[in-house]
mmCIF file of C-alpha atoms in Angstrom:
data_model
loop_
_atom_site.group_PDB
_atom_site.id
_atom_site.type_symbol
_atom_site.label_atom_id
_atom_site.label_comp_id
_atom_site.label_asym_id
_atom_site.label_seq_id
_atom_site.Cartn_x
_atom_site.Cartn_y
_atom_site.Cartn_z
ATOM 1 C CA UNK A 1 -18.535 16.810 -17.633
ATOM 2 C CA UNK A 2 -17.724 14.960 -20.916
ATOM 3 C CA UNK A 3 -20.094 12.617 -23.369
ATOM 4 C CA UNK A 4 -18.673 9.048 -23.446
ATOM 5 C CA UNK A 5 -20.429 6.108 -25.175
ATOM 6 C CA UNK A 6 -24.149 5.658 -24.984
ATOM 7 C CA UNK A 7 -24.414 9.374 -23.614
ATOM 8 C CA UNK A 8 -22.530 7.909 -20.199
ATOM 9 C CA UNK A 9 -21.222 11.004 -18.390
ATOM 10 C CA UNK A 10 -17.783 11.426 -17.429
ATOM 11 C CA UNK A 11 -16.547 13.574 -14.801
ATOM 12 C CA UNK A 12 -13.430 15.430 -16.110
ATOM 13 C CA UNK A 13 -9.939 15.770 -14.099
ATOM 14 C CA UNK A 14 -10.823 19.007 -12.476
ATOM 15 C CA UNK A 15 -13.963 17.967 -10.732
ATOM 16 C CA UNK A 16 -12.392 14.886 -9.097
ATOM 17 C CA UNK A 17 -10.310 17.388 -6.994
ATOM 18 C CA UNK A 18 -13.409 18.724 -5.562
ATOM 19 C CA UNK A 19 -14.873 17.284 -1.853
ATOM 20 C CA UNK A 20 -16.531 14.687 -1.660
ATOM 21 C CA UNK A 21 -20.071 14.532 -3.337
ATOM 22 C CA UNK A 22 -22.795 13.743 -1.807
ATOM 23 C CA UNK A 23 -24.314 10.148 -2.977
ATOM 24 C CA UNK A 24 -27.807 11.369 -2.670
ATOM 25 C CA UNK A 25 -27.499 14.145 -5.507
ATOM 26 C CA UNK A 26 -26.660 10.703 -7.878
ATOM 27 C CA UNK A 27 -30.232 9.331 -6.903
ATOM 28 C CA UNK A 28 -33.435 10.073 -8.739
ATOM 29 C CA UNK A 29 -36.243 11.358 -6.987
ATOM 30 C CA UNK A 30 -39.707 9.510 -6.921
ATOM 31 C CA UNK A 31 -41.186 12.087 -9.049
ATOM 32 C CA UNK A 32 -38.885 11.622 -11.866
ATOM 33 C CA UNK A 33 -39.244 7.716 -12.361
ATOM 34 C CA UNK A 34 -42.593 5.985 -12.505
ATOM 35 C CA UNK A 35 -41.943 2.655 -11.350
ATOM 36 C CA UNK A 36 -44.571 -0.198 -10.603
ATOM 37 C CA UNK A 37 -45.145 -0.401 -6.903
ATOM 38 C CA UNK A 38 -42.859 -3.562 -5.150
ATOM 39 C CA UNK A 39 -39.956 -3.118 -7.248
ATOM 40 C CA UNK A 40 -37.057 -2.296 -5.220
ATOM 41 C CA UNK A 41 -34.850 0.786 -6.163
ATOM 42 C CA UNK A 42 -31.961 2.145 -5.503
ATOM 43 C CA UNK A 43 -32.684 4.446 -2.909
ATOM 44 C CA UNK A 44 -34.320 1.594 -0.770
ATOM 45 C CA UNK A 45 -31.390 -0.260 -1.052
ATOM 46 C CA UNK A 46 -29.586 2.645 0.743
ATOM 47 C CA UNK A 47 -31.543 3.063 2.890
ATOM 48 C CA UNK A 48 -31.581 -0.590 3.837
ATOM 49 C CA UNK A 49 -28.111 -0.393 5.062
ATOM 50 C CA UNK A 50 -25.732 2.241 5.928
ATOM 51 C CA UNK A 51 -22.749 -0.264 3.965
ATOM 52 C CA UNK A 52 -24.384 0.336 0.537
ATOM 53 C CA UNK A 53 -24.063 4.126 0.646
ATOM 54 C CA UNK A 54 -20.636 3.599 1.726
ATOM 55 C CA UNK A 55 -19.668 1.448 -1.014
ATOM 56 C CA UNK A 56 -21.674 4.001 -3.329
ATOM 57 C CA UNK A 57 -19.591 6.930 -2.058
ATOM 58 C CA UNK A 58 -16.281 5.100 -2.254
ATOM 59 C CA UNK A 59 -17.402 4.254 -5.976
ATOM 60 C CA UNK A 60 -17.862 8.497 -6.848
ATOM 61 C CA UNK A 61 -15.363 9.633 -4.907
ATOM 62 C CA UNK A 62 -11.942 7.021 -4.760
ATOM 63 C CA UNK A 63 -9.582 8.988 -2.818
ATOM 64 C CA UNK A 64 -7.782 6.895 -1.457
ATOM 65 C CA UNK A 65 -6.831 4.796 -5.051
ATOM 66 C CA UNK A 66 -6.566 8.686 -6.695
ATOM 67 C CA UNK A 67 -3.799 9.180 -4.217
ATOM 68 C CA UNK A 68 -1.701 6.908 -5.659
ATOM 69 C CA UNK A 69 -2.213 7.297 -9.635
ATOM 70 C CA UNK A 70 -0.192 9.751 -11.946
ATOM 71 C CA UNK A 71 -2.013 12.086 -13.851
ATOM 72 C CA UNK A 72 -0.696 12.190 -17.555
ATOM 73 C CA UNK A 73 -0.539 15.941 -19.022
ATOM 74 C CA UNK A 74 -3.180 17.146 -21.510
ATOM 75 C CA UNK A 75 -1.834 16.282 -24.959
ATOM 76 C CA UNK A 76 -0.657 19.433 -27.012
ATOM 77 C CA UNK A 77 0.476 18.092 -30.386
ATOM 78 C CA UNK A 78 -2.667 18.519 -31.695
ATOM 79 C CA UNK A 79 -2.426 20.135 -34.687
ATOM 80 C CA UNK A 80 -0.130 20.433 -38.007
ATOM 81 C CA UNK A 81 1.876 23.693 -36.204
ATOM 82 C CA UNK A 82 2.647 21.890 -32.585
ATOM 83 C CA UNK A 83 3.561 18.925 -34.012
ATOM 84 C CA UNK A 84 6.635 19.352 -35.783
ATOM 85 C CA UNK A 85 7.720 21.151 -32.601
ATOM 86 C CA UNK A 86 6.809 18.073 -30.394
ATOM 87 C CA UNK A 87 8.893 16.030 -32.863
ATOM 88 C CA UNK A 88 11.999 18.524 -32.693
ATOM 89 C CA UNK A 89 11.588 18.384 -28.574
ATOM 90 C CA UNK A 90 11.938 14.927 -28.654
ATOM 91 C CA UNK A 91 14.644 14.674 -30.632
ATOM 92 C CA UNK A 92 16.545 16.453 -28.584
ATOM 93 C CA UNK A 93 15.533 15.053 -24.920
ATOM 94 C CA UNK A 94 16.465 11.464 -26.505
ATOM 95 C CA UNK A 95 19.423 11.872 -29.136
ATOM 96 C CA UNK A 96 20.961 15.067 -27.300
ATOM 97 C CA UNK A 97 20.332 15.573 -23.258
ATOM 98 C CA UNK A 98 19.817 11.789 -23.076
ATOM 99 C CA UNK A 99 23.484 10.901 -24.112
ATOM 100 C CA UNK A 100 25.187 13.634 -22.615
ATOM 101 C CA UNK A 101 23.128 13.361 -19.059
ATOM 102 C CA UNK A 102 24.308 9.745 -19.641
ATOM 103 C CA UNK A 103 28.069 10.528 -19.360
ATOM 104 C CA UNK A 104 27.715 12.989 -16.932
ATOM 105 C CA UNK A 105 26.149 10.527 -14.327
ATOM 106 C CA UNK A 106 28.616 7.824 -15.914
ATOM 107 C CA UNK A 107 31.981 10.511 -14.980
ATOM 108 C CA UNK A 108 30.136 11.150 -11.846
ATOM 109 C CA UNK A 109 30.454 7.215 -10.754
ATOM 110 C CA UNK A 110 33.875 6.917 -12.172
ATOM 111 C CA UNK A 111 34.735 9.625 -9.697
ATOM 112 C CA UNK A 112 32.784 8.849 -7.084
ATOM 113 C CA UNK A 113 33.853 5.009 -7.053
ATOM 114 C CA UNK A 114 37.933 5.747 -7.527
ATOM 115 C CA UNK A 115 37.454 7.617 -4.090
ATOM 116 C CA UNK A 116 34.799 5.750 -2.076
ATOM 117 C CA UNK A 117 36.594 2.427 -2.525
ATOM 118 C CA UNK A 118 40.002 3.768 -0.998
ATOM 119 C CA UNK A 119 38.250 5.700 1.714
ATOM 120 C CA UNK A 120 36.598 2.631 2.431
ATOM 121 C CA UNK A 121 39.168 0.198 2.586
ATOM 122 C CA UNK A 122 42.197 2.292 3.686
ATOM 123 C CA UNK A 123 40.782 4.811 6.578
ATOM 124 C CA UNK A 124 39.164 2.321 8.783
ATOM 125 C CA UNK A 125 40.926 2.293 12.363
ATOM 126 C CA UNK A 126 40.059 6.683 11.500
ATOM 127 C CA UNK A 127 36.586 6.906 12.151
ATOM 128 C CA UNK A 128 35.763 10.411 12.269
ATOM 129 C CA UNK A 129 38.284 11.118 9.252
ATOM 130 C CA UNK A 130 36.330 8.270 6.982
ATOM 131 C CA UNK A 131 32.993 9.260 8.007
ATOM 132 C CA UNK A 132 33.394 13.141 7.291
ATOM 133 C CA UNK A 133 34.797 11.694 3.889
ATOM 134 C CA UNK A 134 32.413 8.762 2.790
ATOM 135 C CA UNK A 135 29.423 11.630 4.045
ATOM 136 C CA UNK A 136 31.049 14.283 1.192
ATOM 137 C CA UNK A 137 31.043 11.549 -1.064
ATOM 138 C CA UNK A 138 28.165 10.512 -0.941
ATOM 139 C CA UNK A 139 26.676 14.064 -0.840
ATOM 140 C CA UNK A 140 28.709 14.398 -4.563
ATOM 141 C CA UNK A 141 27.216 11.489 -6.619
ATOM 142 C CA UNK A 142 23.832 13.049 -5.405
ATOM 143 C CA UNK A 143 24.596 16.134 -7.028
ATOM 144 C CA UNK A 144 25.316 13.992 -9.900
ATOM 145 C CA UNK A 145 22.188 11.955 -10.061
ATOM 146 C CA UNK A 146 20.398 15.397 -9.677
ATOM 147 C CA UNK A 147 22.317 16.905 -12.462
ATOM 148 C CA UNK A 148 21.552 14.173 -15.109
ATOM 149 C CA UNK A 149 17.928 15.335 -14.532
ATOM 150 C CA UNK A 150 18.874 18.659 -15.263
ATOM 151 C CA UNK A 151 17.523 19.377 -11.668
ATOM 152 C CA UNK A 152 16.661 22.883 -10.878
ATOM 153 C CA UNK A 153 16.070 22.461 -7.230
ATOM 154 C CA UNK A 154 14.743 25.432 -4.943
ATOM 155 C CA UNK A 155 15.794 25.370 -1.152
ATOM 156 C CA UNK A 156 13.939 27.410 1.335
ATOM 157 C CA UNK A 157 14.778 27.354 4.595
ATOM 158 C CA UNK A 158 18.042 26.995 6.871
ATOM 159 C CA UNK A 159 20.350 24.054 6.130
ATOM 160 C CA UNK A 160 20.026 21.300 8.139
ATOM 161 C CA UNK A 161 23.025 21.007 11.386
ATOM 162 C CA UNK A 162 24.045 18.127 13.034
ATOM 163 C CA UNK A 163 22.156 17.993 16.237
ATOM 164 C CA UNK A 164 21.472 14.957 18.905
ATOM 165 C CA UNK A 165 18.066 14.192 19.114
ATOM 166 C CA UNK A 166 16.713 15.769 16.290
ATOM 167 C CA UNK A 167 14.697 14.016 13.685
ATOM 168 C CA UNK A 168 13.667 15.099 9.839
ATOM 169 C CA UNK A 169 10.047 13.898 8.087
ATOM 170 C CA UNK A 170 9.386 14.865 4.806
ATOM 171 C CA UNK A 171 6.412 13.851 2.209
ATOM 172 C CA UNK A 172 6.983 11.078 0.411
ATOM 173 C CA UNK A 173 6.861 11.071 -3.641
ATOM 174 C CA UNK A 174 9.704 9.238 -5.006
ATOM 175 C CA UNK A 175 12.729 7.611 -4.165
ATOM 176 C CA UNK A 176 14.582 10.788 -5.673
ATOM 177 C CA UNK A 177 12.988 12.811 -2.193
ATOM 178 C CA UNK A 178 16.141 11.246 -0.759
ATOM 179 C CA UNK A 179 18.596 12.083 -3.099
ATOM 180 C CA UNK A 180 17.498 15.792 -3.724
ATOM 181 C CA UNK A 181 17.575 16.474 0.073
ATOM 182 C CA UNK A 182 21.148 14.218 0.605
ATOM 183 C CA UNK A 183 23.299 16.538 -2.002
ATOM 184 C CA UNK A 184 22.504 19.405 0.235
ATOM 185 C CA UNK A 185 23.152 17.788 3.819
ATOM 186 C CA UNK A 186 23.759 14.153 4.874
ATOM 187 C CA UNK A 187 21.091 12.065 6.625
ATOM 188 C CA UNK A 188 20.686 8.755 7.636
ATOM 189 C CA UNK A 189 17.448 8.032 6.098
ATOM 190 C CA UNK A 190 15.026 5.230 7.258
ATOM 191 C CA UNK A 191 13.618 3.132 3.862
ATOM 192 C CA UNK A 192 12.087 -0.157 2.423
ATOM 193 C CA UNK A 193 14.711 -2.797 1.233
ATOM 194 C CA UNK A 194 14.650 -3.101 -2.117
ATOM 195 C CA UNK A 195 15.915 -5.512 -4.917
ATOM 196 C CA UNK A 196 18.557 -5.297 -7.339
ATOM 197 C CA UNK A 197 20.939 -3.003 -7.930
ATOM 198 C CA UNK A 198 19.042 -0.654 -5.504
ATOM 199 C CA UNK A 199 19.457 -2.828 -2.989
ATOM 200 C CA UNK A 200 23.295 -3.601 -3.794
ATOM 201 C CA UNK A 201 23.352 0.380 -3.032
ATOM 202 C CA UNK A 202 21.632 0.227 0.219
ATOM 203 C CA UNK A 203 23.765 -2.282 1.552
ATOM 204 C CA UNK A 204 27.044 -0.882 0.577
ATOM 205 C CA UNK A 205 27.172 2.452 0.008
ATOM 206 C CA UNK A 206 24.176 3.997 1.800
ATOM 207 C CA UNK A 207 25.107 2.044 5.014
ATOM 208 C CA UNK A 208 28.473 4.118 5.292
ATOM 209 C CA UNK A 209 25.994 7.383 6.436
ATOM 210 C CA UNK A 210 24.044 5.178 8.829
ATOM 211 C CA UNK A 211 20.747 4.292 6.780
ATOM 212 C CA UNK A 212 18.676 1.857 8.314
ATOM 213 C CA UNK A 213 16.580 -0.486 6.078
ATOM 214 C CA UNK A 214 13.447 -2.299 6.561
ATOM 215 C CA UNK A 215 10.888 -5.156 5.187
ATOM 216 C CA UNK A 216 7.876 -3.887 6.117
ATOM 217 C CA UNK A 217 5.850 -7.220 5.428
ATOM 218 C CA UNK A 218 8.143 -8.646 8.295
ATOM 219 C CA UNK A 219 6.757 -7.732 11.720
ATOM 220 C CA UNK A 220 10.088 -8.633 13.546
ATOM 221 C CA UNK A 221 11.876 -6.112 11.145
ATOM 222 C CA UNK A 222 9.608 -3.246 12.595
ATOM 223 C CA UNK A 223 10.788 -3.739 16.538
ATOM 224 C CA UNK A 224 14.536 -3.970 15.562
ATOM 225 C CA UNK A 225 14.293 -0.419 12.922
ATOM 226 C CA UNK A 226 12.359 1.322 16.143
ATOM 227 C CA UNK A 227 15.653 0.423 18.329
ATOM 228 C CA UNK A 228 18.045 1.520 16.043
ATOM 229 C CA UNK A 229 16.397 4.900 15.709
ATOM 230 C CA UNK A 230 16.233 5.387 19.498
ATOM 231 C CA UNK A 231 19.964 4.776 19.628
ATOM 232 C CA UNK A 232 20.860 6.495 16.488
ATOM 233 C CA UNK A 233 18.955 9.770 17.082
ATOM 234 C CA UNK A 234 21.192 9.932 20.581
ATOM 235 C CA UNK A 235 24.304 9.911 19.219
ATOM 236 C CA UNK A 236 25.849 13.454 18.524
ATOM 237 C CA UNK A 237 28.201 12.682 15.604
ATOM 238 C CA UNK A 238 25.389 10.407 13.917
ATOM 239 C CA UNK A 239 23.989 11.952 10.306
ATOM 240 C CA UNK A 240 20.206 13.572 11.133
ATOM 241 C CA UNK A 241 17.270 10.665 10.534
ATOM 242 C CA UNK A 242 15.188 11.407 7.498
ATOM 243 C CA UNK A 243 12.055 9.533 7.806
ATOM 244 C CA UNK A 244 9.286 9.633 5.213
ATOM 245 C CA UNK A 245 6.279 8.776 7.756
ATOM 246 C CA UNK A 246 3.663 8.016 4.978
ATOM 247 C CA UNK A 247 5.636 4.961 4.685
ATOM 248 C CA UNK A 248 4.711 4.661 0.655
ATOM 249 C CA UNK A 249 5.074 7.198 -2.367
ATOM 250 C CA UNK A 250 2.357 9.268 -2.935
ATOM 251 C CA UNK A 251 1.312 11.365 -5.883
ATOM 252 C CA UNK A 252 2.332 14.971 -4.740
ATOM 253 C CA UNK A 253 -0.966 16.110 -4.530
ATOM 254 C CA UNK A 254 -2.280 14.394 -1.620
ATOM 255 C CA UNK A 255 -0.863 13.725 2.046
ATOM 256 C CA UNK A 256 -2.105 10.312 3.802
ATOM 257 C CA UNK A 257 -1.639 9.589 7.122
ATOM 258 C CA UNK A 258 1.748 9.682 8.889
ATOM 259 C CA UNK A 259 3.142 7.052 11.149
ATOM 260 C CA UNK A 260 3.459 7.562 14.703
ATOM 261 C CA UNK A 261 6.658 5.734 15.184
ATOM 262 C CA UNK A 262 8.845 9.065 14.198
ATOM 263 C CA UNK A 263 6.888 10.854 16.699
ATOM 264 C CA UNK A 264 7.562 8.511 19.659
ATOM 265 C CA UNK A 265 11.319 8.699 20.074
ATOM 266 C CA UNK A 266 10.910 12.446 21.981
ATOM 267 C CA UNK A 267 13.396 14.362 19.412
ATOM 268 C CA UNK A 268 12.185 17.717 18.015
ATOM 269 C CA UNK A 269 10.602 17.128 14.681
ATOM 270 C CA UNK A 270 12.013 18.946 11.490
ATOM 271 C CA UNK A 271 9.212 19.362 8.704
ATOM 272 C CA UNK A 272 10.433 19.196 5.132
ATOM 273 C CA UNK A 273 8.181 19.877 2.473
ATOM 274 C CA UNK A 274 8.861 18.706 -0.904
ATOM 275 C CA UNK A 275 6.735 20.490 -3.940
ATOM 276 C CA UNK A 276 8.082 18.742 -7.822
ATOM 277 C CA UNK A 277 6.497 21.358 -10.564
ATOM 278 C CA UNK A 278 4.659 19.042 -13.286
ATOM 279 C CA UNK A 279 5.488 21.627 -16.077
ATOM 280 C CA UNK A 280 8.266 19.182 -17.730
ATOM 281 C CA UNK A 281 7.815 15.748 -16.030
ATOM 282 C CA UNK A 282 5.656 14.252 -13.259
ATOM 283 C CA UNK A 283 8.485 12.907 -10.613
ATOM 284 C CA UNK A 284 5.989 10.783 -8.985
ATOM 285 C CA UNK A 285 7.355 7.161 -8.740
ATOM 286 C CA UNK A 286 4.618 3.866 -8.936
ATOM 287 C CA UNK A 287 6.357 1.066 -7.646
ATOM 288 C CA UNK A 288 3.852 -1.301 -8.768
ATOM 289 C CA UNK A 289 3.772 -0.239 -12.538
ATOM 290 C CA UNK A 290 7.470 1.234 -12.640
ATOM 291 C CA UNK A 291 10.626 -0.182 -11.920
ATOM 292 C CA UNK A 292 12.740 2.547 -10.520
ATOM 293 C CA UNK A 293 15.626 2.049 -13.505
ATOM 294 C CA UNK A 294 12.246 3.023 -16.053
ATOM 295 C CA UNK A 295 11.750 6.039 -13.488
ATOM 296 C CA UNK A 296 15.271 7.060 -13.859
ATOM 297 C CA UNK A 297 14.946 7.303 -17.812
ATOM 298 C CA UNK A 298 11.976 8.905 -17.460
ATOM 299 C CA UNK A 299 13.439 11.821 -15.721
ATOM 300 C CA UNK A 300 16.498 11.363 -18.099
ATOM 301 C CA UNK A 301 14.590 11.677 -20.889
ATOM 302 C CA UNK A 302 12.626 14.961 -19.644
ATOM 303 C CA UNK A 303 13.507 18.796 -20.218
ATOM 304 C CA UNK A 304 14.305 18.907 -16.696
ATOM 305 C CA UNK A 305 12.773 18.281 -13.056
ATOM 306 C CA UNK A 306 11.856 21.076 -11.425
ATOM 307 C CA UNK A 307 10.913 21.032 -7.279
ATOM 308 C CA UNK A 308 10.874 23.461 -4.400
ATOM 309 C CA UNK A 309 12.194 22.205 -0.688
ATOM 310 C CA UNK A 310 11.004 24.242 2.423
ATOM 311 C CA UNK A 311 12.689 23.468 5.836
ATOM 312 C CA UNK A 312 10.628 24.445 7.566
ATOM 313 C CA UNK A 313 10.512 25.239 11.989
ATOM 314 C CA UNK A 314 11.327 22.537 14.393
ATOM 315 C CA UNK A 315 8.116 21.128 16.627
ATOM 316 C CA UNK A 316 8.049 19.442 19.563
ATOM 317 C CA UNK A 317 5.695 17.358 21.544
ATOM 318 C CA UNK A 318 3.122 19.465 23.389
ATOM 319 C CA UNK A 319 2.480 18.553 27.168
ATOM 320 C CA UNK A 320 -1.225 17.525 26.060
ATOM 321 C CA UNK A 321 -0.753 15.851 22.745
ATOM 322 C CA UNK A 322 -0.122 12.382 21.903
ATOM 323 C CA UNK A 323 2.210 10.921 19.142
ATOM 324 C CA UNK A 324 -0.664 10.702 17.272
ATOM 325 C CA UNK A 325 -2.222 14.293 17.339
ATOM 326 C CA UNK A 326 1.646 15.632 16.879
ATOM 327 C CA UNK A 327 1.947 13.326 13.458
ATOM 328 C CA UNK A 328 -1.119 14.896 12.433
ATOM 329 C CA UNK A 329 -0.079 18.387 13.728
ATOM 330 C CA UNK A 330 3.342 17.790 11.618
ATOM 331 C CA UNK A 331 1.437 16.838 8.376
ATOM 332 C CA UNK A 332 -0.636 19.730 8.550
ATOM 333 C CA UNK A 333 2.214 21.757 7.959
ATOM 334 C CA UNK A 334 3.286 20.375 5.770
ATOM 335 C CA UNK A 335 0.401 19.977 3.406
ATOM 336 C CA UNK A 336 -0.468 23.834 3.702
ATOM 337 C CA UNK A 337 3.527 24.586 2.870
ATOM 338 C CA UNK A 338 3.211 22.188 -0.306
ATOM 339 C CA UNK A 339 -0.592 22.237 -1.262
ATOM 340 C CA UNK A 340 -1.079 19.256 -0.575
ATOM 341 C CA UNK A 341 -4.791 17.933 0.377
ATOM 342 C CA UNK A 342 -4.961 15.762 3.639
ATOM 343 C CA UNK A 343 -6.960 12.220 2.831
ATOM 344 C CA UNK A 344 -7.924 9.747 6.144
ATOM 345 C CA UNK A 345 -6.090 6.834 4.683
ATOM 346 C CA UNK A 346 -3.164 4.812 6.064
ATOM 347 C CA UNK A 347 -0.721 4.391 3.030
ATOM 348 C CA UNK A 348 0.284 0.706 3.783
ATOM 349 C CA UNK A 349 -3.166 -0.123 2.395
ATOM 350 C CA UNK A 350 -1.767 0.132 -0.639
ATOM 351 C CA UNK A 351 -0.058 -3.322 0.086
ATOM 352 C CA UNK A 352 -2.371 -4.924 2.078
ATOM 353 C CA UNK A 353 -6.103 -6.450 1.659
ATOM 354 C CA UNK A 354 -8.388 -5.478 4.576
ATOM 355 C CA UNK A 355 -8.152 -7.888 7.706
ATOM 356 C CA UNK A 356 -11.196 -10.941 7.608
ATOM 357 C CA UNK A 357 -12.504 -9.158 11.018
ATOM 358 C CA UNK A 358 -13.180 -6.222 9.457
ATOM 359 C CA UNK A 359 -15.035 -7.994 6.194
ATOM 360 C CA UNK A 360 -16.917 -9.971 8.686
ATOM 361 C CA UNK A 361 -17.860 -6.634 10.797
ATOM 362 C CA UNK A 362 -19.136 -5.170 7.841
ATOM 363 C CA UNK A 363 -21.295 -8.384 6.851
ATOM 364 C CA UNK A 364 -23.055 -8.727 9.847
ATOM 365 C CA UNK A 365 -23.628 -4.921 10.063
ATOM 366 C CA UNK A 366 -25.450 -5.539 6.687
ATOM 367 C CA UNK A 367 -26.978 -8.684 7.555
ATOM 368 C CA UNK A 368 -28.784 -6.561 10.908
ATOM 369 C CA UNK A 369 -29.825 -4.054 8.958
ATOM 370 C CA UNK A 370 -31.470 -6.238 6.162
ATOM 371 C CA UNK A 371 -33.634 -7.987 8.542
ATOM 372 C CA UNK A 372 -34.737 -5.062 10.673
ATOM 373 C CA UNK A 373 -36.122 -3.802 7.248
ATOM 374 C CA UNK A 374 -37.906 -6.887 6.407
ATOM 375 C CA UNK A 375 -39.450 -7.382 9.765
ATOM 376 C CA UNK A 376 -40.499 -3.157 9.119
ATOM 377 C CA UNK A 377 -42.108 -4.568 6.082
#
């Protein structure tokens, strides 16, 4: 614990990873404050209503908004010998790698593009022949993007075949999960529509290796993406799914709750964990503060970006599971694989407000247990 203003304590980084803390430890006792008899106090507020120490706890321990925040490295340029050193390293990340991991990715489009385009336009009638092609293609500007990071990317694990009913789920991080684990083996990965010239790429490009996009805020969008998997995780010659089940980037460090939809189409289930090493750059990707161009430079403009990928062994449904329990079954491996810790919260309420039915549960639940203390008094 630190000393902020007016002797406020402040818990430091390393004690917000620990479990959650009990609320009554923050109370004082009776013994320790005099206080005129009538006046109301904390503790009898809490113990008024079960909501209150709720709200209390969610105010000391926030796991569910932690999941979701990067965690900027302790400065290190803190003193006349560092510094000059920190000056020199930036230098060269910015007026050195920068430029040359700029033409690399620049050749690697130049190449990529004077083939796609002909494959595209000229094989069609040839089906397998422009698939197998627009799939190594595609696989190629991957390594590309991955080398302009200066990527130094661990696989464990078998490579990924070709199979008929077989599904891949991963943790989710940053749009990058997808391009680190395509320049090693096609998939047709399952993803959130996006703008721009992210979107131009989805629609074109990515759409040639049978990705299937999504709006998640449309509910007519989410019947019509569960079809197409059905029918594309049948089809023998189709690329293998990818689906990140958390359904939102999370911070690397935790794991929220996976969607059951992956775990309802009755293919085996191939875990991929996905472990970036903070040491040179945090790969995490915050949609809401970050366009994903800014998250680009940002790994452009780092030493490198350094990550481990486990494949790890195919699961199937158990006789007495449901799709639930086997999502949850899934993530634990997962986690444990890529230390992750396991929070209770669905990711998507990172977009959404809760529903008025809930607010109003909670209100009358207060509302009860308000007057069954006044009528005690």
């Amino acid at each position: 614990m630190s000393s902020g203003k007016g002797g406020e304590l402040i818990p430091s980084s390393s004690e917000l990873d620990l479990d959650r803390p009990n609320i009554e430890d923050y109370l004082p006792s009776g013994s320790s404050i005099h206080e005129p008899l009538g006046k109301l106090r904390l503790c009898d507020l809490l113990d008024i209503s079960p909501t209150l120490t709720e709200a209390a706890g969610a105010i000391v321990d926030d796991s569910f908004t932690r999941c979701f925040k990067s965690n900027p490295p302790e400065p290190w340029n803190w003193n006349v010998y560092l510094f000059p050193l920190w000056c020199c390293g930036v230098v060269i990340r910015y007026l050195i790698l920068f430029p040359v991991r700029v033409i690399v990715l620049t050749v690697g489009w130049i190449i990529f593009l004077s083939c796609f385009i002909p494959v595209h336009l000229l094989l069609k009638g040839h089906d397998k022949l422009q698939k197998n092609m627009e799939r190594a293609l595609v696989e190629l500007i991957c390594s590309f993007f991955v080398a302009s990071w200066t990527g130094v990317i661990n696989y464990h694990g078998p490579r990924p075949s070709m199979r008929p009913k077989q599904v891949f789920v991963a943790n989710h991080t940053s749009m990058i999960d997808f391009i680190i684990l395509e320049q090693m083996s096609s998939f047709a990965v399952i993803m959130q529509k996006h703008p721009g010239w992210v979107g131009l790429l989805q629609s074109t490009i990515l759409e040639s290796v049978g990705c299937i996009w999504f709006n998640r805020t449309e509910a007519k969008d989410r019947e019509t993406v569960t079809k197409k998997l059905r029918e594309h995780s049948q089809g023998v010659d189709n690329n293998p799914l990818l689906i990140f089940p958390e359904g939102t980037c999370v911070n690397n460090q935790y794991s929220v709750m996976f969607k059951k939809g992956a775990f309802e189409l009755g293919c085996t289930i191939c875990p991929i964990a996905i472990k970036y090493n903070k040491i040179f750059v945090d790969a995490f990707w915050n949609s809401r503060k970050q366009s994903f161009t800014m998250h680009l430079l940002q790994l452009m403009t780092s030493w490198a970006v350094v990550c481990d990928v486990w494949y790890l062994e195919p699961q199937n449904l158990r006789p007495d599971e449901t799709p639930i329990e086997f999502a949850e079954r899934v993530r634990d491996i997962i986690s444990v694989r890529a230390g992750l810790k396991k929070v209770p919260w669905d990711g998507y309420l990172k977009y959404s407000r809760p529903s008025p039915k809930h607010r109003e549960r909670k209100q009358q639940s207060f509302a009860e247990s308000v007057l069954r203390r006044l009528e005690e008094n």
